[in-house]
CSV table of C-alpha atoms in Angstrom, one decimal:
chain,number,residue,atom,x,y,z
A,27,MET,CA,-10.3,20.7,-17.0
A,28,LEU,CA,-12.5,19.8,-14.0
A,29,THR,CA,-10.9,18.5,-10.8
A,30,ILE,CA,-11.9,15.2,-9.4
A,31,GLU,CA,-14.5,15.4,-6.7
A,32,ASN,CA,-16.4,12.5,-5.3
A,33,ASN,CA,-15.6,10.2,-8.1
A,34,THR,CA,-17.1,12.4,-10.8
A,35,LEU,CA,-15.6,12.1,-14.2
A,36,VAL,CA,-12.9,14.4,-15.4
A,37,GLN,CA,-13.8,16.4,-18.5
A,38,GLY,CA,-11.7,15.6,-21.5
A,39,VAL,CA,-10.1,12.5,-20.0
A,40,ASP,CA,-11.0,8.9,-20.7
A,41,GLN,CA,-11.5,7.0,-17.5
A,42,VAL,CA,-11.7,3.3,-17.0
A,43,LYS,CA,-12.7,2.2,-13.5
A,44,MET,CA,-12.7,-1.2,-12.0
A,45,ALA,CA,-13.4,-2.6,-8.5
A,46,LEU,CA,-11.6,-5.8,-7.9
A,47,PRO,CA,-11.6,-8.4,-5.1
A,48,CYS,CA,-8.4,-8.4,-2.9
A,49,LYS,CA,-7.4,-11.7,-4.4
A,50,GLY,CA,-4.1,-12.5,-6.2
A,51,GLU,CA,-5.8,-14.1,-9.1
A,52,TYR,CA,-7.2,-10.8,-10.3
A,53,VAL,CA,-3.9,-9.0,-10.7
A,54,GLY,CA,-3.4,-10.7,-14.1
A,55,VAL,CA,-6.7,-9.2,-15.2
A,56,VAL,CA,-5.4,-5.8,-14.3
A,57,ARG,CA,-2.1,-6.4,-16.3
A,58,LEU,CA,-4.1,-7.4,-19.4
A,59,THR,CA,-6.3,-4.3,-19.1
A,60,ILE,CA,-3.5,-1.8,-18.5
A,61,SER,CA,-1.4,-3.4,-21.3
A,62,ALA,CA,-4.2,-3.0,-23.8
A,63,ILE,CA,-4.8,0.7,-22.8
A,64,ALA,CA,-1.1,1.6,-22.8
A,65,ASN,CA,-0.6,-0.1,-26.1
A,66,ARG,CA,-3.5,1.8,-27.7
A,67,MET,CA,-2.0,5.0,-26.3
A,68,GLY,CA,1.2,4.4,-28.2
A,69,PHE,CA,3.6,3.4,-25.4
A,70,ASN,CA,6.5,1.2,-26.6
A,71,VAL,CA,7.0,-2.4,-25.5
A,72,GLU,CA,9.5,-1.5,-22.7
A,73,GLU,CA,7.2,1.2,-21.3
A,74,ILE,CA,4.3,-1.1,-21.4
A,75,GLU,CA,6.3,-3.7,-19.4
A,76,ASP,CA,7.2,-1.0,-16.8
A,77,ILE,CA,3.6,0.1,-16.5
A,78,LYS,CA,2.4,-3.5,-16.1
A,79,VAL,CA,4.9,-4.2,-13.3
A,80,ALA,CA,4.2,-0.9,-11.5
A,81,VAL,CA,0.5,-1.4,-11.6
A,82,SER,CA,0.7,-5.0,-10.5
A,83,GLU,CA,2.9,-4.0,-7.5
A,84,GLY,CA,0.3,-1.4,-6.5
A,85,CYS,CA,-2.5,-3.9,-6.7
A,86,THR,CA,-0.4,-6.5,-4.8
A,87,ASN,CA,0.2,-4.1,-2.0
A,88,ALA,CA,-3.6,-3.5,-1.7
A,89,ILE,CA,-4.2,-7.2,-1.8
A,90,LYS,CA,-1.5,-8.1,0.8
A,91,HIS,CA,-1.7,-5.2,3.2
A,92,SER,CA,-5.1,-3.4,3.1
A,93,GLN,CA,-7.1,-6.2,4.8
A,94,ASP,CA,-10.0,-4.8,2.7
A,95,GLU,CA,-12.3,-7.0,0.5
A,96,ILE,CA,-12.0,-4.9,-2.6
A,97,PHE,CA,-9.8,-2.3,-4.1
A,98,ASP,CA,-10.6,0.3,-6.7
A,99,LEU,CA,-8.6,0.8,-9.9
A,100,ASP,CA,-9.0,4.1,-11.7
A,101,ILE,CA,-7.2,4.5,-15.0
A,102,ARG,CA,-7.1,8.0,-16.6
A,103,VAL,CA,-6.0,8.4,-20.2
A,104,TYR,CA,-4.7,11.9,-21.0
A,105,ASN,CA,-3.2,13.1,-24.3
A,106,ASN,CA,0.3,13.0,-23.0
A,107,LYS,CA,0.2,10.6,-20.0
A,108,LEU,CA,-1.4,7.7,-18.3
A,109,GLU,CA,-2.4,8.0,-14.7
A,110,ILE,CA,-3.4,5.1,-12.5
A,111,ILE,CA,-4.9,5.3,-9.1
A,112,ILE,CA,-5.2,2.3,-6.8
A,113,LYS,CA,-7.3,2.9,-3.7
A,114,ASP,CA,-8.5,0.8,-0.8
A,115,SER,CA,-10.5,1.5,2.3
A,116,GLY,CA,-8.6,-0.9,4.4
A,117,LYS,CA,-6.4,-0.6,7.5
A,118,GLY,CA,-4.0,2.0,6.1
A,119,PHE,CA,-0.6,2.7,7.5
A,120,GLU,CA,1.8,5.5,8.4
A,121,VAL,CA,3.6,6.4,5.1
A,122,GLU,CA,6.7,7.8,6.8
A,123,LYS,CA,7.3,4.5,8.6
A,124,ILE,CA,7.8,2.5,5.3
A,125,PRO,CA,11.4,1.5,5.4
A,126,GLN,CA,13.7,2.0,2.5
A,127,PRO,CA,14.8,-1.4,1.1
A,128,ASP,CA,18.4,-2.3,1.8
A,129,LEU,CA,19.4,-3.5,-1.7
A,130,GLU,CA,22.6,-5.1,-0.5
A,131,ASN,CA,20.8,-7.2,2.0
A,132,PRO,CA,17.4,-7.7,0.5
A,133,LYS,CA,14.4,-9.1,2.3
A,134,GLU,CA,11.6,-11.2,1.0
A,135,ASN,CA,9.2,-8.2,1.2
A,136,GLY,CA,9.4,-4.5,0.8
A,137,LEU,CA,10.6,-4.1,-2.8
A,138,GLY,CA,7.2,-3.2,-4.4
A,139,LEU,CA,7.1,0.5,-3.8
A,140,PHE,CA,10.7,0.9,-4.7
A,141,ILE,CA,10.1,-0.8,-8.0
A,142,ILE,CA,7.0,1.4,-8.7
A,143,LYS,CA,9.1,4.6,-8.0
A,144,THR,CA,11.8,3.4,-10.3
A,145,LEU,CA,9.6,2.5,-13.2
A,146,MET,CA,7.1,5.3,-13.2
A,147,ASP,CA,7.6,9.1,-13.8
A,148,GLU,CA,5.5,10.3,-10.8
A,149,VAL,CA,4.3,8.4,-7.8
A,150,SER,CA,2.5,9.6,-4.7
A,151,LEU,CA,1.2,7.6,-1.8
A,152,ASP,CA,-1.4,8.7,0.7
A,153,SER,CA,-2.6,6.6,3.6
A,154,LYS,CA,-4.4,7.1,6.9
A,155,VAL,CA,-4.5,4.4,9.6
A,156,GLY,CA,-8.0,3.0,9.7
A,157,GLU,CA,-9.2,4.8,6.6
A,158,GLY,CA,-7.2,3.2,3.7
A,159,SER,CA,-4.6,4.0,1.1
A,160,GLN,CA,-4.4,5.7,-2.3
A,161,LEU,CA,-1.4,5.2,-4.6
A,162,THR,CA,-1.2,7.4,-7.7
A,163,MET,CA,1.3,6.8,-10.5
A,164,VAL,CA,1.9,8.5,-13.8
A,165,LYS,CA,3.8,7.5,-17.0
A,166,PHE,CA,4.3,10.2,-19.6
A,167,LEU,CA,4.1,9.4,-23.3
A,168,GLY,CA,7.4,9.9,-25.1
A,169,ASP,CA,8.8,13.3,-24.1
A,170,GLY,CA,5.3,14.4,-23.0
A,171,LYS,CA,6.4,15.8,-19.7
B,6,MET,CA,-2.0,-16.0,-15.9
B,7,ALA,CA,-0.4,-19.2,-14.9
B,8,LEU,CA,3.0,-20.4,-14.0
B,9,ASN,CA,4.4,-23.8,-15.0
B,10,ILE,CA,7.0,-25.1,-12.6
B,11,ASP,CA,9.3,-27.9,-13.4
B,12,VAL,CA,11.7,-29.0,-10.6
B,13,ASP,CA,14.3,-31.7,-11.3
B,14,PHE,CA,17.3,-32.9,-9.4
B,15,ASP,CA,20.3,-33.5,-11.7
B,16,GLU,CA,22.0,-36.5,-10.0
B,17,GLN,CA,25.2,-36.2,-12.2
B,18,GLY,CA,25.6,-32.5,-11.6
B,19,LYS,CA,24.3,-32.6,-8.1
B,20,LYS,CA,22.1,-29.6,-8.7
B,21,TRP,CA,18.5,-28.6,-8.9
B,22,ASP,CA,17.2,-27.6,-12.3
B,23,VAL,CA,14.1,-25.4,-12.1
B,24,ASP,CA,12.2,-24.3,-15.3
B,25,LEU,CA,9.7,-21.6,-15.0
B,26,ALA,CA,7.2,-20.7,-17.7
B,27,GLY,CA,4.5,-18.1,-17.6
B,28,GLU,CA,3.9,-15.4,-15.1
B,29,LEU,CA,5.4,-15.2,-11.6
B,30,ASP,CA,3.3,-12.8,-9.5
B,31,VAL,CA,1.4,-12.6,-6.2
B,32,TYR,CA,-0.9,-15.4,-7.3
B,33,THR,CA,1.6,-17.9,-8.5
B,34,ALA,CA,4.5,-17.1,-6.1
B,35,ALA,CA,3.0,-19.2,-3.3
B,36,GLN,CA,3.0,-22.3,-5.4
B,37,LEU,CA,6.6,-21.8,-6.3
B,38,LYS,CA,7.6,-21.2,-2.7
B,39,VAL,CA,6.1,-24.5,-1.7
B,40,GLU,CA,7.9,-26.4,-4.5
B,41,LEU,CA,11.3,-24.8,-3.9
B,42,THR,CA,11.1,-25.1,-0.2
B,43,THR,CA,10.3,-28.9,-0.4
B,44,ALA,CA,13.3,-29.4,-2.8
B,45,ILE,CA,15.8,-27.6,-0.7
B,46,GLU,CA,14.7,-29.1,2.6
B,47,ASN,CA,15.0,-32.6,1.3
B,48,ASN,CA,18.3,-32.0,-0.6
B,49,PRO,CA,20.2,-28.7,-0.3
B,50,ALA,CA,22.3,-28.1,-3.5
B,51,ASN,CA,23.0,-25.4,-6.1
B,52,MET,CA,19.8,-24.3,-7.8
B,53,TYR,CA,19.7,-23.3,-11.5
B,54,ILE,CA,16.6,-21.4,-12.3
B,55,ASN,CA,15.9,-21.2,-16.0
B,56,LEU,CA,13.8,-18.2,-16.9
B,57,GLN,CA,13.9,-18.5,-20.7
B,58,ASN,CA,10.1,-18.9,-20.8
B,59,LEU,CA,9.2,-16.6,-18.0
B,60,ASP,CA,7.2,-13.7,-19.3
B,61,TYR,CA,6.7,-11.7,-16.1
B,62,ILE,CA,8.1,-11.3,-12.6
B,63,ASP,CA,7.5,-8.8,-9.8
B,64,SER,CA,8.5,-8.3,-6.2
B,65,THR,CA,6.5,-11.3,-4.9
B,66,GLY,CA,8.3,-13.6,-7.2
B,67,LEU,CA,11.6,-12.0,-6.3
B,68,GLY,CA,10.8,-12.5,-2.7
B,69,VAL,CA,10.5,-16.2,-3.1
B,70,LEU,CA,13.9,-16.4,-4.9
B,71,ILE,CA,15.5,-14.1,-2.2
B,72,GLY,CA,14.2,-16.5,0.5
B,73,LYS,CA,15.9,-19.5,-1.3
B,74,VAL,CA,19.2,-17.7,-1.8
B,75,LYS,CA,19.2,-16.8,1.9
B,76,LYS,CA,18.6,-20.4,2.8
B,77,LEU,CA,21.2,-21.9,0.5
B,78,LYS,CA,24.1,-19.4,0.7
B,79,PRO,CA,24.9,-20.1,4.4
B,80,GLN,CA,25.1,-23.8,3.5
B,81,GLY,CA,27.6,-23.1,0.8
B,82,TYR,CA,25.3,-23.3,-2.2
B,83,ASP,CA,24.1,-20.7,-4.7
B,84,VAL,CA,21.1,-19.8,-6.8
B,85,PHE,CA,21.8,-19.2,-10.5
B,86,ILE,CA,19.3,-17.1,-12.6
B,87,CYS,CA,19.6,-18.3,-16.2
B,88,ASN,CA,18.5,-16.8,-19.5
B,89,PRO,CA,16.0,-14.2,-18.3
B,90,LYS,CA,14.1,-12.2,-20.9
B,91,ALA,CA,15.0,-8.5,-21.1
B,92,ASN,CA,11.9,-7.3,-19.1
B,93,VAL,CA,12.6,-9.9,-16.4
B,94,LYS,CA,16.3,-9.1,-16.3
B,95,LYS,CA,15.4,-5.4,-15.9
B,96,ILE,CA,13.6,-6.1,-12.6
B,97,PHE,CA,16.7,-7.9,-11.2
B,98,ASN,CA,18.9,-5.0,-12.3
B,99,ILE,CA,16.8,-2.1,-10.9
B,100,THR,CA,16.5,-3.9,-7.5
B,101,GLY,CA,20.2,-4.7,-7.4
B,102,LEU,CA,19.4,-8.4,-7.2
B,103,ASP,CA,21.7,-9.1,-10.1
B,104,LYS,CA,24.4,-8.8,-7.5
B,105,ILE,CA,22.8,-11.1,-5.0
B,106,PHE,CA,22.1,-13.9,-7.5
B,107,SER,CA,24.6,-15.4,-9.9
B,108,MET,CA,23.2,-14.3,-13.3
B,109,GLU,CA,23.9,-16.4,-16.4
B,110,GLY,CA,22.8,-15.5,-19.9
């Protein structure tokens, strides 16, 4: 399998790419797209709901915090897993400064990343101030780990 | 991709009845925030939020509801989350918000 370099396609993996405006009304479009792909791959109803919420949360973070005009969604369909990469070239932030949510005294914001990490099997977040952010999440099919 | 919001004050029960149908996300949460804020500011009371027909919720929707419970609880009122679907209930459970709100059904 080839590695990803400069947006080239990965051999043997189906890739769906979208560039979307950083506007809330497009998150529903992402949910429909990811549901259809996850359904076709054979994820069950509960898993599809988990993926929908996690991907929406990722897109919502890009829309609310990146201060960019568009964000990129890269969906990679493997035999045993679904990988979703959400990337913006916005203002970025220091990952280690993201506070853990206090679940006993919740605030109006700050639950998104916690929800993503709870619902998905693998999550990684890279960000650099002034350069943008990239969130990668993976859900394995069945016991495909 | 829409959210239908129905907010009614029950004069007999002295409570707000809120019905949500559709999807509560980053796009629709702002509309809900305005409607609930208006209701509570004019007439603070217990708020019963019926989620029987809500298909989707995420952190932005939860944020609106957290804001309202924080406003109402110090005044001696509560927010009741009623009849959520399994996928919606799961989001309340994993975030621990099922312990902050009064869950019914």
